[in-house]
Amino acid sequence: MYYKRNNKRLSVSGRGDYMSTSDFIIQYYTNLDACRKFFYDIKWPTGYYCEKCGCTHYYFMKTKNCYRCANCKHDERLLSNTIFQDNKLPLNVLLYGLFLIFTANNGISSMELSKELKVNYKTACLLQTKARILMKNSNSKRFLDSDFYE
């Protein structure tokens, strides 16, 4: 992957997709529904299913920010049972941080990340640690159902 901070185009190796930082900010950072859909597609690539009853019918509850099974009324948050389960960052900040970490050509320090995301230094360190876990798991020989599962 290649990334330039001065809004040059980003090349994701092997896929031919191009997205600049400004394109990313317009598409995801300013649109919470797009961020929610991004994480939804990663968590449930084949569509929503309830962990308790296996039902595929659901509705989204904006007040609680969770998905509720239409059959058994089980509530499930988007990041539950993932590596980001106890994360307090908004989805757009989390996704922007991951974008910066994964696309930085020479890496990005926790100090730079904390300034860019406007978060605490410890939060930036934790996000980088979790991103490294994701990179390690994606490079391992075992296949994961999703990139964001522990």
PDB file of C-alpha atoms in Angstrom:
ATOM      1  CA  MET A   1       0.000   0.000   0.000  1.00  0.00           C
ATOM      2  CA  TYR A   2       1.155   3.490  -0.708  1.00  0.00           C
ATOM      3  CA  TYR A   3       0.042   6.639   1.048  1.00  0.00           C
ATOM      4  CA  LYS A   4       1.027  10.253   0.655  1.00  0.00           C
ATOM      5  CA  ARG A   5      -0.109  12.866   3.174  1.00  0.00           C
ATOM      6  CA  ASN A   6      -0.457  15.576   0.543  1.00  0.00           C
ATOM      7  CA  ASN A   7      -3.605  14.016  -0.945  1.00  0.00           C
ATOM      8  CA  LYS A   8      -1.807  12.093  -3.673  1.00  0.00           C
ATOM      9  CA  ARG A   9      -3.690   9.037  -4.792  1.00  0.00           C
ATOM     10  CA  LEU A  10      -3.547   5.885  -2.684  1.00  0.00           C
ATOM     11  CA  SER A  11      -2.847   2.587  -4.384  1.00  0.00           C
ATOM     12  CA  VAL A  12      -4.023  -0.538  -2.625  1.00  0.00           C
ATOM     13  CA  SER A  13      -1.623  -3.148  -3.926  1.00  0.00           C
ATOM     14  CA  GLY A  14      -3.089  -6.098  -5.726  1.00  0.00           C
ATOM     15  CA  ARG A  15      -6.582  -4.641  -6.114  1.00  0.00           C
ATOM     16  CA  GLY A  16      -6.092  -1.577  -8.249  1.00  0.00           C
ATOM     17  CA  ASP A  17      -8.405   0.513  -6.068  1.00  0.00           C
ATOM     18  CA  TYR A  18      -7.481   4.163  -5.614  1.00  0.00           C
ATOM     19  CA  MET A  19      -8.650   6.435  -2.845  1.00  0.00           C
ATOM     20  CA  SER A  20      -7.101   9.656  -1.686  1.00  0.00           C
ATOM     21  CA  THR A  21      -7.350  10.964   1.843  1.00  0.00           C
ATOM     22  CA  SER A  22      -9.801  13.625   0.763  1.00  0.00           C
ATOM     23  CA  ASP A  23     -11.966  11.004  -0.985  1.00  0.00           C
ATOM     24  CA  PHE A  24     -11.919   8.894   2.168  1.00  0.00           C
ATOM     25  CA  ILE A  25     -12.930  11.835   4.350  1.00  0.00           C
ATOM     26  CA  ILE A  26     -15.804  12.725   2.030  1.00  0.00           C
ATOM     27  CA  GLN A  27     -17.018   9.134   1.684  1.00  0.00           C
ATOM     28  CA  TYR A  28     -16.644   7.861   5.266  1.00  0.00           C
ATOM     29  CA  TYR A  29     -15.562  10.469   7.811  1.00  0.00           C
ATOM     30  CA  THR A  30     -18.421  12.853   7.136  1.00  0.00           C
ATOM     31  CA  ASN A  31     -21.003  10.076   6.649  1.00  0.00           C
ATOM     32  CA  LEU A  32     -21.753   7.972   9.733  1.00  0.00           C
ATOM     33  CA  ASP A  33     -24.134   5.701   7.812  1.00  0.00           C
ATOM     34  CA  ALA A  34     -21.340   4.770   5.381  1.00  0.00           C
ATOM     35  CA  CYS A  35     -19.063   3.934   8.343  1.00  0.00           C
ATOM     36  CA  ARG A  36     -21.811   1.826   9.885  1.00  0.00           C
ATOM     37  CA  LYS A  37     -22.320  -0.008   6.578  1.00  0.00           C
ATOM     38  CA  PHE A  38     -18.555  -0.606   6.259  1.00  0.00           C
ATOM     39  CA  PHE A  39     -18.361  -2.320   9.660  1.00  0.00           C
ATOM     40  CA  TYR A  40     -21.695  -4.105   9.067  1.00  0.00           C
ATOM     41  CA  ASP A  41     -20.366  -5.648   5.844  1.00  0.00           C
ATOM     42  CA  ILE A  42     -17.218  -6.822   7.614  1.00  0.00           C
ATOM     43  CA  LYS A  43     -19.036  -8.308  10.603  1.00  0.00           C
ATOM     44  CA  TRP A  44     -21.847  -9.939   8.624  1.00  0.00           C
ATOM     45  CA  PRO A  45     -20.565 -10.480   5.048  1.00  0.00           C
ATOM     46  CA  THR A  46     -23.523 -12.708   4.166  1.00  0.00           C
ATOM     47  CA  GLY A  47     -26.064 -10.542   5.983  1.00  0.00           C
ATOM     48  CA  TYR A  48     -27.255 -10.178   9.554  1.00  0.00           C
ATOM     49  CA  TYR A  49     -27.991 -13.263  11.643  1.00  0.00           C
ATOM     50  CA  CYS A  50     -28.872 -13.461  15.317  1.00  0.00           C
ATOM     51  CA  GLU A  51     -26.327 -15.261  17.491  1.00  0.00           C
ATOM     52  CA  LYS A  52     -29.048 -16.592  19.785  1.00  0.00           C
ATOM     53  CA  CYS A  53     -31.768 -17.845  17.436  1.00  0.00           C
ATOM     54  CA  GLY A  54     -30.177 -17.631  13.972  1.00  0.00           C
ATOM     55  CA  CYS A  55     -32.907 -15.372  12.602  1.00  0.00           C
ATOM     56  CA  THR A  56     -31.939 -13.108   9.708  1.00  0.00           C
ATOM     57  CA  HIS A  57     -34.603 -10.447  10.274  1.00  0.00           C
ATOM     58  CA  TYR A  58     -33.612  -7.373  12.265  1.00  0.00           C
ATOM     59  CA  TYR A  59     -34.130  -3.680  12.690  1.00  0.00           C
ATOM     60  CA  PHE A  60     -31.719  -0.947  13.646  1.00  0.00           C
ATOM     61  CA  MET A  61     -32.411   1.002  16.831  1.00  0.00           C
ATOM     62  CA  LYS A  62     -30.922   4.490  16.525  1.00  0.00           C
ATOM     63  CA  THR A  63     -31.542   5.367  20.174  1.00  0.00           C
ATOM     64  CA  LYS A  64     -29.425   2.444  21.410  1.00  0.00           C
ATOM     65  CA  ASN A  65     -27.200   2.280  18.313  1.00  0.00           C
ATOM     66  CA  CYS A  66     -27.640  -1.468  17.999  1.00  0.00           C
ATOM     67  CA  TYR A  67     -29.272  -4.124  15.845  1.00  0.00           C
ATOM     68  CA  ARG A  68     -32.250  -5.998  17.322  1.00  0.00           C
ATOM     69  CA  CYS A  69     -33.403  -9.421  16.205  1.00  0.00           C
ATOM     70  CA  ALA A  70     -37.026  -9.304  15.066  1.00  0.00           C
ATOM     71  CA  ASN A  71     -37.657 -12.803  16.453  1.00  0.00           C
ATOM     72  CA  CYS A  72     -36.065 -13.024  19.926  1.00  0.00           C
ATOM     73  CA  LYS A  73     -35.414  -9.279  20.517  1.00  0.00           C
ATOM     74  CA  HIS A  74     -31.690  -9.891  21.163  1.00  0.00           C
ATOM     75  CA  ASP A  75     -29.686  -6.634  20.912  1.00  0.00           C
ATOM     76  CA  GLU A  76     -26.262  -6.710  19.303  1.00  0.00           C
ATOM     77  CA  ARG A  77     -23.919  -3.817  18.814  1.00  0.00           C
ATOM     78  CA  LEU A  78     -21.931  -3.469  15.643  1.00  0.00           C
ATOM     79  CA  LEU A  79     -18.517  -3.936  17.261  1.00  0.00           C
ATOM     80  CA  SER A  80     -19.486  -6.553  19.868  1.00  0.00           C
ATOM     81  CA  ASN A  81     -17.449  -9.781  19.759  1.00  0.00           C
ATOM     82  CA  THR A  82     -14.745  -8.059  17.722  1.00  0.00           C
ATOM     83  CA  ILE A  83     -11.333  -6.716  18.587  1.00  0.00           C
ATOM     84  CA  PHE A  84     -12.897  -3.245  18.921  1.00  0.00           C
ATOM     85  CA  GLN A  85     -15.591  -4.368  21.365  1.00  0.00           C
ATOM     86  CA  ASP A  86     -14.844  -1.940  24.206  1.00  0.00           C
ATOM     87  CA  ASN A  87     -13.829   0.914  21.952  1.00  0.00           C
ATOM     88  CA  LYS A  88     -15.306   4.309  22.838  1.00  0.00           C
ATOM     89  CA  LEU A  89     -14.306   6.120  19.643  1.00  0.00           C
ATOM     90  CA  PRO A  90     -17.013   7.113  17.171  1.00  0.00           C
ATOM     91  CA  LEU A  91     -17.100   4.861  14.106  1.00  0.00           C
ATOM     92  CA  ASN A  92     -15.860   7.568  11.745  1.00  0.00           C
ATOM     93  CA  VAL A  93     -12.818   8.356  13.937  1.00  0.00           C
ATOM     94  CA  LEU A  94     -12.050   4.645  14.341  1.00  0.00           C
ATOM     95  CA  LEU A  95     -12.240   4.024  10.605  1.00  0.00           C
ATOM     96  CA  TYR A  96     -10.157   7.118   9.816  1.00  0.00           C
ATOM     97  CA  GLY A  97      -7.506   5.953  12.295  1.00  0.00           C
ATOM     98  CA  LEU A  98      -7.380   2.528  10.669  1.00  0.00           C
ATOM     99  CA  PHE A  99      -7.133   4.172   7.260  1.00  0.00           C
ATOM    100  CA  LEU A 100      -4.152   6.253   8.421  1.00  0.00           C
ATOM    101  CA  ILE A 101      -2.411   3.274  10.021  1.00  0.00           C
ATOM    102  CA  PHE A 102      -2.884   0.867   7.117  1.00  0.00           C
ATOM    103  CA  THR A 103      -2.015   3.326   4.381  1.00  0.00           C
ATOM    104  CA  ALA A 104       1.000   5.072   5.928  1.00  0.00           C
ATOM    105  CA  ASN A 105       4.008   4.406   3.731  1.00  0.00           C
ATOM    106  CA  ASN A 106       6.612   4.457   6.508  1.00  0.00           C
ATOM    107  CA  GLY A 107       4.206   3.898   9.379  1.00  0.00           C
ATOM    108  CA  ILE A 108       2.634   6.512  11.570  1.00  0.00           C
ATOM    109  CA  SER A 109       3.641   7.237  15.126  1.00  0.00           C
ATOM    110  CA  SER A 110       1.141   7.239  17.959  1.00  0.00           C
ATOM    111  CA  MET A 111       1.851  10.923  18.537  1.00  0.00           C
ATOM    112  CA  GLU A 112       1.010  11.776  14.918  1.00  0.00           C
ATOM    113  CA  LEU A 113      -2.087   9.602  15.086  1.00  0.00           C
ATOM    114  CA  SER A 114      -3.285  11.230  18.298  1.00  0.00           C
ATOM    115  CA  LYS A 115      -2.868  14.704  16.774  1.00  0.00           C
ATOM    116  CA  GLU A 116      -4.599  13.722  13.527  1.00  0.00           C
ATOM    117  CA  LEU A 117      -7.550  12.054  15.268  1.00  0.00           C
ATOM    118  CA  LYS A 118      -7.632  14.572  18.140  1.00  0.00           C
ATOM    119  CA  VAL A 119      -7.573  11.791  20.753  1.00  0.00           C
ATOM    120  CA  ASN A 120      -5.442  10.951  23.772  1.00  0.00           C
ATOM    121  CA  TYR A 121      -1.972   9.467  23.206  1.00  0.00           C
ATOM    122  CA  LYS A 122      -2.924   6.259  25.030  1.00  0.00           C
ATOM    123  CA  THR A 123      -5.980   5.852  22.809  1.00  0.00           C
ATOM    124  CA  ALA A 124      -3.779   6.185  19.720  1.00  0.00           C
ATOM    125  CA  CYS A 125      -1.366   3.577  21.116  1.00  0.00           C
ATOM    126  CA  LEU A 126      -4.227   1.169  21.781  1.00  0.00           C
ATOM    127  CA  LEU A 127      -5.612   1.676  18.280  1.00  0.00           C
ATOM    128  CA  GLN A 128      -2.192   0.976  16.777  1.00  0.00           C
ATOM    129  CA  THR A 129      -1.826  -2.172  18.879  1.00  0.00           C
ATOM    130  CA  LYS A 130      -5.192  -3.468  17.699  1.00  0.00           C
ATOM    131  CA  ALA A 131      -4.305  -2.605  14.094  1.00  0.00           C
ATOM    132  CA  ARG A 132      -1.081  -4.609  14.443  1.00  0.00           C
ATOM    133  CA  ILE A 133      -3.098  -7.560  15.734  1.00  0.00           C
ATOM    134  CA  LEU A 134      -5.333  -7.281  12.668  1.00  0.00           C
ATOM    135  CA  MET A 135      -2.306  -7.163  10.358  1.00  0.00           C
ATOM    136  CA  LYS A 136      -0.765 -10.181  12.067  1.00  0.00           C
ATOM    137  CA  ASN A 137      -3.985 -12.168  11.803  1.00  0.00           C
ATOM    138  CA  SER A 138      -4.514 -11.236   8.160  1.00  0.00           C
ATOM    139  CA  ASN A 139      -0.979 -12.364   7.312  1.00  0.00           C
ATOM    140  CA  SER A 140      -1.239 -15.650   9.211  1.00  0.00           C
ATOM    141  CA  LYS A 141      -1.941 -18.912   7.438  1.00  0.00           C
ATOM    142  CA  ARG A 142      -5.232 -19.546   9.181  1.00  0.00           C
ATOM    143  CA  PHE A 143      -8.319 -18.055   7.592  1.00  0.00           C
ATOM    144  CA  LEU A 144     -10.523 -15.755   9.639  1.00  0.00           C
ATOM    145  CA  ASP A 145     -14.218 -15.285   8.953  1.00  0.00           C
ATOM    146  CA  SER A 146     -13.743 -11.545   9.314  1.00  0.00           C
ATOM    147  CA  ASP A 147     -10.810  -9.197   9.638  1.00  0.00           C
ATOM    148  CA  PHE A 148     -12.197  -7.637  12.804  1.00  0.00           C
ATOM    149  CA  TYR A 149     -12.767 -10.775  14.903  1.00  0.00           C
ATOM    150  CA  GLU A 150     -10.461 -11.539  17.827  1.00  0.00           C
TER     151      GLU A 150
END
